[in-house]
Amino acid sequence: MATKKKKLLVLTGGGDCPGLNAVIRGIAKRARQEKDWEVYGSIEGFNGVYSKPQEIIKLTRHITSGIHVKGGTILKTTNKANPIKFPVVQPDGSTKYIDRSDELIAKLKALKFDAIINIGGDGSQRISTVLHKKGMPMIGVPKTIDNDLSATDVTFGFQTAVQIATECFDKLVTTAESHHRVMIMEVMGRDAGWIALHTAIAGGAEVCLIPEIPYDISKILKRIEERYRKGRGFVNIVVAEGAKPKKGAAFSQAAEKGSEHVRLGGIAYQLSHQLKAAGCNHEIREAVLGHIQRGGVPLAYDRVIASLFGVKAFELALKGKFGRMVALRNNSITDVSFAEATRDYNFVNKNSFLVSAARGLGISFGD
Ligand code: F6P
């Protein structure tokens, strides 16, 4: 007699990130070794469950084969399907946020899923926490290029973002040098300076500005002048999108309709204005990397971490260990409670060796 198969649902939420597909493949491959499990994917986060008709696909061998090499997510993603604060556009054009979590739970129960793996950042882990408290069999996998989740030593996607940013930085160095210019390169990272700091060290920047160390424009100017003799010289600056001056706030744009987050980005231009206003008379050029950092093929390192996370996440489902997020800690793959996963934001510690070593390399933080 055929045994009833157990059903697992995978989804990706929030911004995409190199390595998501390697997690999906890791889950699917490991699950295939257990004869009584079937793996499904919800298209575009929880929207696949909400939509009529529902968009839930079976993750067959054919679908997941070879996807670990591909950037993005084969399941698509969105940051506008938070079941607890679901954006609904009103007739007057404004957006109202409503709690659709009970509706979601009813739909998931009707679909009879035995486990749900939500691959996402901070926001997704918080959503999973609420759903788990309401009785859903949730498991989390941490993703983000920002590396801002404190319960894991590293998130997959981060190394790829740093590699991309460093390659761009290297290109900007040669042109800055040829023109005796100050080149400002802006990287992502939200409220954490991990991408900026790693890129500055890898690329050999003169100045690195991160949210954790507010800057003083006169200190940056001083560092710039040290690099010029008789009008000749060049400076390469890495600025994190969330960096802020000592007096003032981070440079942000209004939140996009339906999105809970303000959009960061554009500080490179702001900094350029501030430098000119403070008396910098060298030529300045700005480069905002933006989503280039999130695109393309994941590095081998991120593929490895993501694959291990996928296997581990499935094994948590197999053991019925719900309410847990997989994590990398002290070189081993483990799992932590959702409470721990969402407790602290992972800021760069300004007193860490990473920061003092950067200073030792002559990098100024503008402080
Ligand atoms: O969290 C990842 C991230 O790329 C941040 O570094 C950045 O601020 C944000 O997402 C951009 O979001 P979006 O893709 O919605 O513009």
Coordinates of C-alpha atoms and ligand atoms in Angstrom, one line a residue:
M1 CA 0.0 0.0 0.0
A2 CA 1.4 3.4 -0.9
T3 CA 2.3 5.5 2.1
K4 CA 1.0 9.1 2.4
K5 CA 3.8 11.5 1.5
K6 CA 4.8 14.3 3.8
K7 CA 4.7 17.8 2.2
L8 CA 7.3 20.5 2.6
L9 CA 6.9 24.1 1.3
V10 CA 9.9 26.3 0.4
L11 CA 9.7 30.0 -0.2
T12 CA 12.1 32.9 -0.6
G13 CA 11.1 36.4 0.7
G14 CA 12.7 39.8 0.8
G15 CA 15.4 41.0 -1.5
D16 CA 17.1 38.3 -3.7
C17 CA 20.6 37.2 -2.9
P18 CA 23.2 35.0 -4.6
G19 CA 22.9 31.5 -3.2
L20 CA 19.2 31.2 -2.8
N21 CA 18.9 28.6 -5.5
A22 CA 21.7 26.6 -3.9
V23 CA 19.6 26.4 -0.7
I24 CA 16.5 25.4 -2.7
R25 CA 18.5 22.6 -4.5
G26 CA 20.1 21.5 -1.2
I27 CA 16.6 21.1 0.4
A28 CA 15.2 19.3 -2.6
K29 CA 18.2 16.9 -3.1
R30 CA 18.3 15.9 0.6
A31 CA 14.6 15.4 0.7
R32 CA 14.7 13.1 -2.3
Q33 CA 16.8 10.7 -0.3
E34 CA 13.8 10.2 2.0
K35 CA 11.2 8.4 0.0
D36 CA 8.2 9.8 1.9
W37 CA 8.8 13.6 1.3
E38 CA 7.6 15.9 -1.5
V39 CA 9.0 19.4 -1.8
Y40 CA 7.0 22.3 -3.2
G41 CA 7.8 25.9 -3.8
S42 CA 5.6 29.0 -3.4
I43 CA 6.1 31.6 -6.1
E44 CA 7.0 35.1 -4.9
G45 CA 7.1 34.5 -1.2
F46 CA 3.7 34.0 0.4
N47 CA 2.0 35.5 -2.6
G48 CA 2.0 32.0 -4.2
V49 CA -0.3 30.8 -1.4
Y50 CA -2.5 33.9 -1.4
S51 CA -3.0 34.2 -5.1
K52 CA -6.0 32.7 -7.0
P53 CA -5.2 30.3 -8.5
Q54 CA -2.4 29.5 -6.1
E55 CA 1.1 29.4 -7.5
I56 CA 2.7 26.5 -5.8
I57 CA 5.0 24.2 -7.9
K58 CA 6.4 20.8 -7.2
L59 CA 10.2 21.0 -7.0
T60 CA 11.1 18.0 -9.2
R61 CA 14.6 16.9 -10.1
H62 CA 14.1 18.5 -13.4
I63 CA 13.3 21.9 -11.9
T64 CA 16.1 22.0 -9.3
S65 CA 18.9 20.4 -11.3
G66 CA 21.9 22.6 -11.7
I67 CA 20.3 25.7 -10.2
H68 CA 23.0 26.2 -7.5
V69 CA 25.1 28.1 -10.1
K70 CA 22.3 30.5 -10.9
G71 CA 21.9 33.9 -9.2
G72 CA 18.5 35.2 -8.0
T73 CA 15.8 32.7 -7.0
I74 CA 13.9 30.4 -9.3
L75 CA 10.9 30.9 -6.9
K76 CA 10.9 34.7 -7.3
T77 CA 10.6 36.9 -4.3
T78 CA 9.0 40.1 -3.0
N79 CA 9.2 42.4 0.0
K80 CA 5.5 43.3 -0.3
A81 CA 3.9 40.1 1.0
N82 CA 4.4 40.3 4.7
P83 CA 1.3 38.4 6.0
I84 CA 1.3 40.4 9.2
K85 CA 1.5 43.8 7.5
F86 CA 0.2 43.1 4.1
P87 CA 0.0 46.2 1.9
V88 CA -3.3 46.9 0.3
V89 CA -3.6 49.9 -2.0
Q90 CA -6.7 51.9 -1.2
P91 CA -9.0 53.6 -3.8
D92 CA -7.4 57.0 -3.0
G93 CA -3.9 55.6 -3.8
S94 CA -2.7 55.3 -0.2
T95 CA -1.5 52.0 1.3
K96 CA -3.2 50.3 4.2
Y97 CA -1.4 47.5 6.0
I98 CA -3.6 44.6 7.2
D99 CA -2.9 41.4 9.1
R100 CA -3.6 38.4 6.7
S101 CA -1.7 35.8 8.8
D102 CA -4.8 33.9 9.8
E103 CA -6.0 33.7 6.2
L104 CA -2.5 32.5 5.3
I105 CA -2.5 29.8 8.0
A106 CA -5.9 28.6 6.9
K107 CA -4.7 28.2 3.3
L108 CA -1.5 26.5 4.4
K109 CA -3.4 24.1 6.6
A110 CA -5.8 23.3 3.7
L111 CA -2.8 22.5 1.6
K112 CA -1.6 20.1 4.4
F113 CA 2.1 21.1 4.6
D114 CA 4.1 19.3 7.2
A115 CA 6.9 21.7 7.2
I116 CA 7.6 25.2 5.8
I117 CA 11.1 26.6 5.1
N118 CA 11.2 30.3 4.8
I119 CA 14.5 31.5 3.3
G120 CA 14.9 35.2 4.1
G121 CA 16.5 38.0 6.1
D122 CA 15.6 39.6 9.3
G123 CA 12.0 40.5 8.2
S124 CA 11.3 36.9 7.0
Q125 CA 12.6 35.4 10.3
R126 CA 10.2 37.7 12.2
I127 CA 7.3 36.6 10.0
S128 CA 8.3 33.0 10.6
T129 CA 8.4 33.6 14.4
V130 CA 4.8 34.9 14.4
L131 CA 3.6 32.0 12.2
H132 CA 5.3 29.5 14.4
K133 CA 3.7 31.0 17.5
K134 CA 0.4 30.5 15.8
G135 CA 1.2 26.8 15.4
M136 CA 2.9 26.6 12.0
P137 CA 5.8 24.2 11.4
M138 CA 8.3 26.9 10.4
I139 CA 12.0 26.6 9.8
G140 CA 14.3 29.6 8.8
V141 CA 17.3 29.9 6.6
P142 CA 19.2 33.2 6.9
K143 CA 20.0 35.1 3.7
T144 CA 21.2 38.6 2.9
I145 CA 24.1 40.3 1.2
D146 CA 24.1 42.7 4.2
N147 CA 25.4 40.1 6.7
D148 CA 23.3 41.8 9.4
L149 CA 21.9 38.7 11.2
S150 CA 23.8 38.2 14.4
A151 CA 22.8 34.6 15.1
T152 CA 24.9 33.3 12.3
D153 CA 28.6 34.1 11.7
V154 CA 27.9 34.8 8.1
T155 CA 24.9 34.9 5.7
F156 CA 25.3 33.5 2.2
G157 CA 25.4 36.1 -0.5
F158 CA 27.6 38.4 1.5
Q159 CA 30.9 37.1 0.1
T160 CA 29.6 37.4 -3.5
A161 CA 28.5 41.0 -2.8
V162 CA 32.0 41.8 -1.4
Q163 CA 33.7 40.2 -4.4
I164 CA 31.6 42.1 -6.9
A165 CA 32.2 45.4 -5.0
T166 CA 35.9 44.7 -4.8
E167 CA 36.1 44.0 -8.6
C168 CA 34.3 47.3 -9.2
F169 CA 36.5 49.1 -6.7
D170 CA 39.7 47.8 -8.5
K171 CA 38.4 49.3 -11.8
L172 CA 37.7 52.6 -10.2
V173 CA 41.2 52.8 -8.8
T174 CA 42.9 52.8 -12.2
T175 CA 40.6 55.5 -13.5
A176 CA 41.0 57.6 -10.3
E177 CA 44.8 57.3 -10.6
S178 CA 44.8 58.3 -14.2
H179 CA 42.8 61.4 -13.6
H180 CA 44.0 62.4 -10.2
R181 CA 40.5 62.2 -8.9
V182 CA 38.6 61.4 -5.8
M183 CA 36.4 58.5 -6.6
I184 CA 33.5 57.7 -4.3
M185 CA 32.0 54.2 -4.6
E186 CA 28.7 53.5 -2.7
V187 CA 27.8 50.0 -1.7
M188 CA 24.7 48.4 -0.1
G189 CA 24.4 47.0 3.4
R190 CA 21.5 48.9 5.0
D191 CA 22.4 49.8 8.6
A192 CA 25.5 47.7 8.7
G193 CA 28.9 48.5 7.2
W194 CA 30.1 44.9 6.5
I195 CA 30.2 45.1 2.7
A196 CA 31.9 48.5 2.8
L197 CA 34.5 47.5 5.3
H198 CA 35.4 44.3 3.6
T199 CA 35.6 46.0 0.2
A200 CA 37.8 48.8 1.6
I201 CA 40.3 46.3 3.0
A202 CA 40.3 44.1 0.0
G203 CA 40.5 47.0 -2.5
G204 CA 42.9 49.2 -0.4
A205 CA 40.7 52.2 0.0
E206 CA 41.9 55.4 1.7
V207 CA 38.5 56.2 3.3
C208 CA 35.7 53.9 4.4
L209 CA 32.5 55.3 5.7
I210 CA 30.1 53.0 7.6
P211 CA 26.9 53.6 9.6
E212 CA 28.5 52.4 12.8
I213 CA 31.1 55.2 12.7
P214 CA 29.5 58.6 11.9
Y215 CA 31.9 60.8 9.9
D216 CA 33.2 64.3 10.1
I217 CA 33.7 65.8 6.7
S218 CA 36.8 67.8 7.8
K219 CA 38.6 64.5 8.7
I220 CA 37.9 63.1 5.3
L221 CA 39.2 66.2 3.7
K222 CA 42.4 65.9 5.7
R223 CA 42.9 62.4 4.5
I224 CA 42.3 63.4 0.9
E225 CA 44.8 66.2 1.1
E226 CA 47.5 63.9 2.5
R227 CA 47.2 62.0 -0.8
Y228 CA 47.8 64.9 -3.1
R229 CA 51.1 66.7 -3.8
K230 CA 51.1 69.7 -6.2
G231 CA 47.5 68.9 -7.2
R232 CA 48.4 65.3 -8.1
G233 CA 47.3 62.2 -6.4
F234 CA 44.1 60.2 -6.1
V235 CA 41.8 58.9 -3.5
N236 CA 39.3 56.0 -3.4
I237 CA 36.5 56.1 -1.0
V238 CA 34.0 53.3 -0.1
V239 CA 30.8 54.6 1.4
A240 CA 28.1 52.3 2.8
E241 CA 24.6 53.4 1.8
G242 CA 23.6 53.8 5.4
A243 CA 26.6 55.9 6.4
K244 CA 25.8 59.2 8.2
P245 CA 27.7 62.3 9.2
K246 CA 28.3 63.0 12.9
K247 CA 25.7 65.7 12.6
G248 CA 22.8 64.5 10.6
A249 CA 20.9 61.4 9.5
A250 CA 21.5 58.7 6.8
F251 CA 20.6 59.7 3.3
S252 CA 17.3 58.0 2.5
Q253 CA 14.5 58.2 0.0
A254 CA 10.8 57.7 0.8
A255 CA 9.6 54.1 1.2
E256 CA 8.3 52.6 -2.0
K257 CA 4.5 52.0 -2.1
G258 CA 3.8 48.8 -0.3
S259 CA 7.2 48.5 1.1
E260 CA 7.8 48.9 4.9
H261 CA 11.4 50.0 4.4
V262 CA 12.8 53.4 3.4
R263 CA 15.0 53.1 0.5
L264 CA 18.7 53.9 1.1
G265 CA 21.0 55.0 -1.6
G266 CA 22.5 58.2 -3.0
I267 CA 24.9 59.1 -0.2
A268 CA 27.7 59.1 -2.7
Y269 CA 26.3 62.2 -4.3
Q270 CA 25.5 63.8 -1.0
L271 CA 29.1 63.1 0.2
S272 CA 30.5 64.6 -3.0
H273 CA 28.5 67.8 -2.4
Q274 CA 29.6 67.9 1.3
L275 CA 33.3 67.6 0.2
K276 CA 33.0 70.3 -2.3
A277 CA 31.2 72.6 0.2
A278 CA 34.0 71.9 2.7
G279 CA 36.6 73.1 0.2
C280 CA 37.7 70.0 -1.7
N281 CA 38.9 71.3 -5.1
H282 CA 40.0 68.0 -6.6
E283 CA 37.7 66.4 -9.2
I284 CA 35.2 64.1 -7.6
R285 CA 33.3 61.3 -9.3
E286 CA 30.6 59.0 -7.9
A287 CA 29.6 55.4 -8.6
V288 CA 26.6 53.8 -7.0
L289 CA 26.8 50.0 -7.4
G290 CA 23.2 49.3 -6.3
H291 CA 21.8 46.0 -7.4
I292 CA 24.9 44.9 -9.3
Q293 CA 26.0 43.6 -5.9
R294 CA 23.1 41.2 -5.7
G295 CA 23.2 39.8 -9.2
G296 CA 24.9 37.1 -11.1
V297 CA 26.6 33.9 -10.2
P298 CA 27.2 33.1 -6.5
L299 CA 30.8 32.5 -5.4
A300 CA 31.8 29.0 -4.6
Y301 CA 31.9 29.9 -0.9
D302 CA 28.3 31.1 -0.9
R303 CA 27.2 28.1 -2.9
V304 CA 28.8 25.8 -0.2
I305 CA 27.2 27.7 2.8
A306 CA 23.9 27.8 1.0
S307 CA 23.9 24.1 0.1
L308 CA 24.8 23.2 3.7
F309 CA 22.0 25.4 5.0
G310 CA 19.6 23.7 2.6
V311 CA 20.5 20.2 3.7
K312 CA 20.4 21.2 7.4
A313 CA 17.0 22.9 7.0
F314 CA 15.5 19.8 5.5
E315 CA 17.0 17.7 8.3
L316 CA 15.4 19.9 10.9
A317 CA 12.1 19.3 9.1
L318 CA 12.8 15.5 9.2
K319 CA 13.3 15.6 12.9
G320 CA 10.3 17.9 13.5
K321 CA 12.5 20.6 14.9
F322 CA 10.4 23.7 14.1
G323 CA 10.8 27.3 15.3
R324 CA 14.5 27.1 14.4
M325 CA 16.8 28.9 12.0
V326 CA 19.9 27.3 10.6
A327 CA 23.1 29.1 11.2
L328 CA 26.8 28.9 10.8
R329 CA 28.7 29.2 14.1
N330 CA 32.3 28.5 14.8
N331 CA 32.7 26.7 11.6
S332 CA 29.9 24.3 12.0
I333 CA 26.3 24.3 10.8
T334 CA 23.8 24.4 13.6
D335 CA 20.4 25.8 14.5
V336 CA 19.1 28.6 16.8
S337 CA 15.7 29.5 18.1
F338 CA 13.7 32.2 16.2
A339 CA 14.0 34.3 19.4
E340 CA 17.7 34.2 19.2
A341 CA 17.7 34.6 15.4
T342 CA 15.9 37.9 15.6
R343 CA 17.2 39.3 18.9
D344 CA 20.1 41.5 17.8
Y345 CA 21.1 43.3 14.6
N346 CA 24.6 42.5 13.5
F347 CA 26.4 45.8 13.5
V348 CA 30.1 46.2 12.8
N349 CA 31.8 46.5 16.2
K350 CA 33.8 49.7 16.0
N351 CA 36.2 48.4 18.7
S352 CA 36.8 45.1 16.8
F353 CA 40.1 43.9 15.3
L354 CA 38.5 44.2 11.9
V355 CA 38.1 48.0 12.3
S356 CA 41.5 48.5 14.1
A357 CA 43.2 46.4 11.4
A358 CA 41.6 48.6 8.8
R359 CA 43.0 51.7 10.6
G360 CA 46.3 49.9 10.7
L361 CA 46.2 49.7 6.9
G362 CA 45.8 53.5 6.8
I363 CA 42.0 53.5 6.1
S364 CA 40.3 56.5 7.6
F365 CA 36.7 56.2 8.8
G366 CA 36.4 59.9 8.8
D367 CA 36.1 60.0 12.6
Ligands
F6P1 O1 18.9 43.9 2.2 C1 19.5 43.8 1.0 C2 19.5 45.1 0.2 O2 20.2 44.9 -1.0 C3 20.1 46.3 1.0 O3 21.5 46.3 1.0 C4 19.5 47.4 0.3 O4 19.3 48.6 1.0 C5 18.1 46.9 -0.1 O5 18.2 45.5 0.0 C6 17.6 47.3 -1.4 O6 16.3 46.9 -1.5 P1 15.5 46.9 -2.9 O7 15.9 45.7 -3.7 O8 14.1 46.7 -2.5 O9 15.7 48.1 -3.6

